[in-house]
mmCIF file of C-alpha atoms in Angstrom:
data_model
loop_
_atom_site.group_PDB
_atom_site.id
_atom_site.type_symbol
_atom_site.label_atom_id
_atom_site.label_comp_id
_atom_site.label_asym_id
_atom_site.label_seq_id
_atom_site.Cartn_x
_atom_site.Cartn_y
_atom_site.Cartn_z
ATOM 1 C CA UNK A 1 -25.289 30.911 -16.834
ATOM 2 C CA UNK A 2 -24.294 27.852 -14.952
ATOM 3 C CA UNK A 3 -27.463 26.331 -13.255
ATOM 4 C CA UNK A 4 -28.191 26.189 -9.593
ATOM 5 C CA UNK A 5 -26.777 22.832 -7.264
ATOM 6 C CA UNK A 6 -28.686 21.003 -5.911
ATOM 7 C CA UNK A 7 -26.532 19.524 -3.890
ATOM 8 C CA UNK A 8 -27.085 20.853 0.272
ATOM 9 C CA UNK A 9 -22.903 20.073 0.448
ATOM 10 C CA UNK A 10 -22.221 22.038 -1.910
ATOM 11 C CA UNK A 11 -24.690 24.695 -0.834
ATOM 12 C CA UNK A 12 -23.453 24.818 2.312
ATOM 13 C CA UNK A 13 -19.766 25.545 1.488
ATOM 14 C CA UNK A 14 -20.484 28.212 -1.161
ATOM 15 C CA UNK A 15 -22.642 30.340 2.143
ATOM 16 C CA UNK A 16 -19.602 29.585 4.037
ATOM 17 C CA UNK A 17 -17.107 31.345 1.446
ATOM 18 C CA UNK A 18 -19.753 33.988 0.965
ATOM 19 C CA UNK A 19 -19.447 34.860 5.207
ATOM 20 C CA UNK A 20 -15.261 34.643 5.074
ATOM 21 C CA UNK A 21 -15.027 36.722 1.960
ATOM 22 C CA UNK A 22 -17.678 39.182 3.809
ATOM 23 C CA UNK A 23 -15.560 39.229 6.597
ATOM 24 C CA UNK A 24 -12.696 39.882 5.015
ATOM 25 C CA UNK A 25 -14.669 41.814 2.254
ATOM 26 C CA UNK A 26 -11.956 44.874 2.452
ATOM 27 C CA UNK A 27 -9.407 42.988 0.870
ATOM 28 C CA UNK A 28 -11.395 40.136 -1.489
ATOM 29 C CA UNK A 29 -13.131 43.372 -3.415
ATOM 30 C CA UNK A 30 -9.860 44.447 -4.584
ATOM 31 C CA UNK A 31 -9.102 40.863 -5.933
ATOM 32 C CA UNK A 32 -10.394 40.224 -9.397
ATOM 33 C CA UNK A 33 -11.085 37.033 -8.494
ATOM 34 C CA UNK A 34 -13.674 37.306 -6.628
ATOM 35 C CA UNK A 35 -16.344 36.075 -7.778
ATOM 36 C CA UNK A 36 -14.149 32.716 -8.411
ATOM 37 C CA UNK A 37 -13.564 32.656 -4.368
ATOM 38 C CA UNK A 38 -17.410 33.331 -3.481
ATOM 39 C CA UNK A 39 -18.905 30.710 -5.897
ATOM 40 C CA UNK A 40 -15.820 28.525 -6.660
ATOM 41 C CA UNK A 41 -17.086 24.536 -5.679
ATOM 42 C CA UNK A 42 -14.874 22.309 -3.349
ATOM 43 C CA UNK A 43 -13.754 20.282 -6.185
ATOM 44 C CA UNK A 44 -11.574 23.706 -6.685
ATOM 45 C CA UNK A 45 -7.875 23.313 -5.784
ATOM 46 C CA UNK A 46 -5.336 26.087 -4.755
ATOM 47 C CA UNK A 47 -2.043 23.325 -5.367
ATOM 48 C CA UNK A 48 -0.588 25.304 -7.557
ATOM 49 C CA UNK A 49 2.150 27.865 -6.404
ATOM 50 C CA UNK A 50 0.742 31.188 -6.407
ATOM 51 C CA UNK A 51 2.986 34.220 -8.543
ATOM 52 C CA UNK A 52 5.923 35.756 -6.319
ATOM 53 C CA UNK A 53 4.914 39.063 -5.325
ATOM 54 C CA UNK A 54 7.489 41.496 -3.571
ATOM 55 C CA UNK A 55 7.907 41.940 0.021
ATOM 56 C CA UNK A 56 6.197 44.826 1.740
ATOM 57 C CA UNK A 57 7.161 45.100 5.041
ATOM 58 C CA UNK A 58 8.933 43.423 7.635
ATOM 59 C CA UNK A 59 12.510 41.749 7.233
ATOM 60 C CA UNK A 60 12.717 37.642 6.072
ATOM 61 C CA UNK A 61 12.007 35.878 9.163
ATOM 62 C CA UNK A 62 12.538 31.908 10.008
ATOM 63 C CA UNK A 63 9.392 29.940 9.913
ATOM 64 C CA UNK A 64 7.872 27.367 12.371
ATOM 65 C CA UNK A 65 9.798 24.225 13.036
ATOM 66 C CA UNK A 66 9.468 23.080 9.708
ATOM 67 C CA UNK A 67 12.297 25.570 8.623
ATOM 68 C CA UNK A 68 14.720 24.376 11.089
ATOM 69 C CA UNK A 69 14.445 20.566 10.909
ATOM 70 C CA UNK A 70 18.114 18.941 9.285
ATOM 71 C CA UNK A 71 17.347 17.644 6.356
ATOM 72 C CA UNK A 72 15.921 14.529 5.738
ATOM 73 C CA UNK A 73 15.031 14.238 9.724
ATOM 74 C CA UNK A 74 11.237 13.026 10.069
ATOM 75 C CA UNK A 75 8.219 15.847 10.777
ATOM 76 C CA UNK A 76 5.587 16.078 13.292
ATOM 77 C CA UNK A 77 2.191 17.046 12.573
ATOM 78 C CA UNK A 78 1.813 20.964 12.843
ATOM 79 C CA UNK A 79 0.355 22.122 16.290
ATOM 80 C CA UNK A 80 -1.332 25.619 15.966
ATOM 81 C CA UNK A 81 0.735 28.052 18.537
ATOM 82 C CA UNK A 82 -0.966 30.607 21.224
ATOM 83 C CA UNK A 83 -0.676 34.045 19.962
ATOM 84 C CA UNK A 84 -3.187 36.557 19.412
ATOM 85 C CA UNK A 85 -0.729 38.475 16.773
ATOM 86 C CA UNK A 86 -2.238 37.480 13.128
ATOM 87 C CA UNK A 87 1.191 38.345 11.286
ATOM 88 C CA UNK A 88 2.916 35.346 13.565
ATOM 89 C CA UNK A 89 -0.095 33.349 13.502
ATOM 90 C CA UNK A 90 0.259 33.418 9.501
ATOM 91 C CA UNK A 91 3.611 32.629 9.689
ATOM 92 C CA UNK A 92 3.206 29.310 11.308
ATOM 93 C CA UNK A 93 0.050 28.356 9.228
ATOM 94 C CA UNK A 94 1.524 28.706 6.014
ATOM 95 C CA UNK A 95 4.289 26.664 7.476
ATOM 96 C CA UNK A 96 1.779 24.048 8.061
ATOM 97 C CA UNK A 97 0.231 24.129 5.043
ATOM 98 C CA UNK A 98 3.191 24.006 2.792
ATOM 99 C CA UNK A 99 4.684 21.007 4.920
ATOM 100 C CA UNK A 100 4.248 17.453 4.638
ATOM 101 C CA UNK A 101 6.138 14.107 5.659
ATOM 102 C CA UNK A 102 4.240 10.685 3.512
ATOM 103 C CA UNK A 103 7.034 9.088 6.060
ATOM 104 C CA UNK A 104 5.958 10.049 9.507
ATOM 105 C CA UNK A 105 2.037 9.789 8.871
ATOM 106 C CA UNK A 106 -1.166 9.410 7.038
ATOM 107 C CA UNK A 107 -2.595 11.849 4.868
ATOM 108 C CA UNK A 108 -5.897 11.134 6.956
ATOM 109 C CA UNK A 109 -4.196 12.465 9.949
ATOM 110 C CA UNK A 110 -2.316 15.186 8.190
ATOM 111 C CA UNK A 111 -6.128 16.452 7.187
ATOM 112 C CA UNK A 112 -7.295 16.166 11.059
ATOM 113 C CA UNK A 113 -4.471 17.975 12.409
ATOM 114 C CA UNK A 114 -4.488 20.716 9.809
ATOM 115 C CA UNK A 115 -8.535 21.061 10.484
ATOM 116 C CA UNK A 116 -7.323 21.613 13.972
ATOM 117 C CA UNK A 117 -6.294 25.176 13.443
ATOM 118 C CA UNK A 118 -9.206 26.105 12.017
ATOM 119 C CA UNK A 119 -11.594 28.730 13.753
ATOM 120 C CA UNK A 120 -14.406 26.763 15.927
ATOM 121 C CA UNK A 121 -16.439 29.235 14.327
ATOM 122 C CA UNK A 122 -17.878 27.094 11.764
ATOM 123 C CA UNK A 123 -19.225 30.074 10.099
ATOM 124 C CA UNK A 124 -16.349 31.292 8.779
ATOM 125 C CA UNK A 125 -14.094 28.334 9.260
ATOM 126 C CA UNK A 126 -13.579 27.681 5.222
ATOM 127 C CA UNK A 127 -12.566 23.413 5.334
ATOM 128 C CA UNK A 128 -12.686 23.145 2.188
ATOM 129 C CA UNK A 129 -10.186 25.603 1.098
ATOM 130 C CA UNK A 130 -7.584 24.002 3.662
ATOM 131 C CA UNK A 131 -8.181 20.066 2.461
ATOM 132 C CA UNK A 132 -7.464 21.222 -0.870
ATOM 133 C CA UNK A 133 -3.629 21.920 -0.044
ATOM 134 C CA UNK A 134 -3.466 18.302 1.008
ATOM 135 C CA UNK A 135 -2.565 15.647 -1.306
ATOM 136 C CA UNK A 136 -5.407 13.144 -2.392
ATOM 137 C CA UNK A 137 -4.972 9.301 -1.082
ATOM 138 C CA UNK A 138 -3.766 8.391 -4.079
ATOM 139 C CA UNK A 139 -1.281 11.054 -5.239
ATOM 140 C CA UNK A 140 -0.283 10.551 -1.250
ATOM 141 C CA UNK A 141 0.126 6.513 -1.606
ATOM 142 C CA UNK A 142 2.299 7.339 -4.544
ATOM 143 C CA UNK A 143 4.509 9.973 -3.136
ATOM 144 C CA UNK A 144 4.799 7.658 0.066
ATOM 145 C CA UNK A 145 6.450 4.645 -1.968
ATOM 146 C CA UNK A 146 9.221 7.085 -2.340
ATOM 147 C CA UNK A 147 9.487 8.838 1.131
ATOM 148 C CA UNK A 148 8.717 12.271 -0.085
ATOM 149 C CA UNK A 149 8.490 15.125 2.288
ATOM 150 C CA UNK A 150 8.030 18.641 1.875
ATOM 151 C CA UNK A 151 9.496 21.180 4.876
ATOM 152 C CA UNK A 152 8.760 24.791 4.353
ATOM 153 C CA UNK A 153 10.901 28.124 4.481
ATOM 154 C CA UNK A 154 9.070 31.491 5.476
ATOM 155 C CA UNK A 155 10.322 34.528 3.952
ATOM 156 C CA UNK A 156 8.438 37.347 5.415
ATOM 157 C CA UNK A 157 4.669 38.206 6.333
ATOM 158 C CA UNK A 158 1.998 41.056 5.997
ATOM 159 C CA UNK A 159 -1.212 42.495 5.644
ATOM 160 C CA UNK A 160 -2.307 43.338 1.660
ATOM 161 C CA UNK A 161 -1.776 47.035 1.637
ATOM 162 C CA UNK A 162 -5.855 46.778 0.542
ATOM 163 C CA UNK A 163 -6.650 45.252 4.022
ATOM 164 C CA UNK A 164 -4.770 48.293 6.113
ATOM 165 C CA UNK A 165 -6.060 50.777 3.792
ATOM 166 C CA UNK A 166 -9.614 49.786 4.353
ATOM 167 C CA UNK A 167 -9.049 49.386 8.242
ATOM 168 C CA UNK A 168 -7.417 53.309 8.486
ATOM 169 C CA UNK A 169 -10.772 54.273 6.268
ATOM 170 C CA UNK A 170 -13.206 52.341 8.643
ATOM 171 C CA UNK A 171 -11.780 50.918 12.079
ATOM 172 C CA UNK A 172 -14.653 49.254 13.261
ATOM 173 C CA UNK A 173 -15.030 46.836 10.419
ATOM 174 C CA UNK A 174 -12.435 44.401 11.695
ATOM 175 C CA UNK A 175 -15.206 44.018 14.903
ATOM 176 C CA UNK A 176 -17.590 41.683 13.459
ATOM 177 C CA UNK A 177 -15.424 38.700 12.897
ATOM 178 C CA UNK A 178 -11.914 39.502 13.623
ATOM 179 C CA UNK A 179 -10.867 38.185 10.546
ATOM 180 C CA UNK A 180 -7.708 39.405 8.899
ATOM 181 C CA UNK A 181 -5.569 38.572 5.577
ATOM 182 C CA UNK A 182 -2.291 38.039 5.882
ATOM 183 C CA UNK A 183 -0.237 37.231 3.022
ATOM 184 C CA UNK A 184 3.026 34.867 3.670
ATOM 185 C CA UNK A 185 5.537 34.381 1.047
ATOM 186 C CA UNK A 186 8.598 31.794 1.208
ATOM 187 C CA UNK A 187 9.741 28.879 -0.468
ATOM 188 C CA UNK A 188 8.686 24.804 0.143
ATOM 189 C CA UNK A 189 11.410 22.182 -0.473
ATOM 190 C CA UNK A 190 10.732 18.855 -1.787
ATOM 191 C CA UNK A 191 12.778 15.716 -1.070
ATOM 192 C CA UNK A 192 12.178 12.070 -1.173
ATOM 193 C CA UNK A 193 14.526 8.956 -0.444
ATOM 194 C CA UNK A 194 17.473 8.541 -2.519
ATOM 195 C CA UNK A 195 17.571 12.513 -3.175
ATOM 196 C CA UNK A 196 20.628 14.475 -1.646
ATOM 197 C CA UNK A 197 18.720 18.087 -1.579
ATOM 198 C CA UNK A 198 15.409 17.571 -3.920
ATOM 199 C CA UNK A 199 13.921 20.872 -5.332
ATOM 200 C CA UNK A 200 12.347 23.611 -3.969
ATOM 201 C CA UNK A 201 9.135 25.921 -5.232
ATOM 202 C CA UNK A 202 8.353 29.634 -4.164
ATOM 203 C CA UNK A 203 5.227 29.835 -2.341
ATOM 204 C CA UNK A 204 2.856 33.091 -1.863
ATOM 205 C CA UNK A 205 -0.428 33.026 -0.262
ATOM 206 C CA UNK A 206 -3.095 34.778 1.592
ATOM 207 C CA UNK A 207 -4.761 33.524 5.095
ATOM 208 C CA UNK A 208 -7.930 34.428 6.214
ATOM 209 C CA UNK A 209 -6.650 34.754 10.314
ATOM 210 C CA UNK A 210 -9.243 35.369 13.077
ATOM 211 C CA UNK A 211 -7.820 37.014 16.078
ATOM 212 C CA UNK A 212 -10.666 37.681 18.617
ATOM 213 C CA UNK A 213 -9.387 39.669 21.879
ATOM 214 C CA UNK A 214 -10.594 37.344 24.006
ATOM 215 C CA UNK A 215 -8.888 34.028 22.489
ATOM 216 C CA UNK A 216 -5.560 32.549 20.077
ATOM 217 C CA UNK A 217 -5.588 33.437 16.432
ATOM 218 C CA UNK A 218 -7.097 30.425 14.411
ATOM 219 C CA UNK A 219 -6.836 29.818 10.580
ATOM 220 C CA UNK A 220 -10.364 30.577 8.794
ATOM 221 C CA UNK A 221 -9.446 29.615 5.228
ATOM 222 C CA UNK A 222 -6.855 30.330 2.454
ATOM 223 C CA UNK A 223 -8.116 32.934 -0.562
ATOM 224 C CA UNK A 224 -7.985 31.846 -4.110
ATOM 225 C CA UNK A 225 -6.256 34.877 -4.758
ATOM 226 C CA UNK A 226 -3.059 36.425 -3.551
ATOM 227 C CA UNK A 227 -3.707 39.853 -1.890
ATOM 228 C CA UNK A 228 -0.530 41.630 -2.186
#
């Protein structure tokens, strides 16, 4: 048994988890990991491309701007649209998140924008889980002596078949927070200077999206897991 923090930081974020995995409880309980998402610390990163998992509903789609920019061009930092649809609204985050220019700005400011999309809600606003995506200062002041970007390619969008099958069983539940997984699957290439076309890695992943009725989706945090 590991034994009890007592750090209040640390405290704080593993309460936060605990209320955006209950709010999106119909989908994290059929994820074995779990546990690993409620108690996981924020030294924890989710870097690492997640397994390709197959496509289960609607037809490959182009992402955000990030998709469509020529290659080598420079990026902007990602503005969160207006849409209350959670599918689009995952579209564009993941976009976000698997995009990155060391040329056109900090990694400080690549943090505070992607923050930006996050739910005002702090309750179930997961930071943590979002800052890990982002390169550390020094891995960023290393990639930025050789002009490396990363643009990103969205393949297609959905709910986890878990997440509508719990929704048919019990309506209501998606009232409390709004909250709703979405899980985005695409591909992020990877160039720097002196590279003609770089590499590219598949990405899958799984947003936590709030959509309340009466405002824009916002991004509440990105599961451990992949819910497919």
């Amino acid at each position: 048994m590991s034994p009890r923090s007592t750090d209040p930081g640390g405290a704080s974020r593993v309460r936060r988890r605990a209320l955006l995995g209950t709010a999106v409880l119909v989908v994290l309980v059929a994820l074995a990991g779990l546990a690993a998402y409620l108690t996981r610390d924020g030294r924890t990163s989710s870097k690492a491309p997640a397994p390709q998992v197959s496509s289960a509903s609607s037809s490959p789609t182009a992402s955000a701007s990030a998709s469509s920019r020529p290659h080598g061009s420079r990026g902007d930092l990602p503005v969160p649209p207006s849409t209350h649809d959670p599918i689009k609204f995952g579209k564009t985050a993941a976009a976000a998140l698997w995009s990155y220019d060391t040329r056109a700005y900090s990694q400080r400011e690549l943090l505070t924008a992607l923050r930006g999309w996050l739910t005002s809600e702090k309750k179930y606003a997961d930071t943590a889980s979002v800052d890990a995506l982002v390169p550390s200062r020094v891995l960023w002041k290393q990639m930025a002596a050789n002009g490396q970007f990363a643009t990103a390619k969205v393949n297609e969008a959905h709910f986890p078949d878990s997440f509508t099958q719990a929704l048919q069983a019990d309506p209501g539940a998606i009232t409390t927070a709004y909250v709703y997984a979405v899980t985005v699957s695409g591909k992020q290439p990877i160039a720097w200077k002196g590279s003609s076309h770089g590499g590219a890695e598949n990405r899958v992943t799984t947003l936590a999206v709030q959509c309340r009725p009466s405002q824009p989706c916002a991004l509440a945090g990105v599961l451990s897991a992949v819910a497919p």
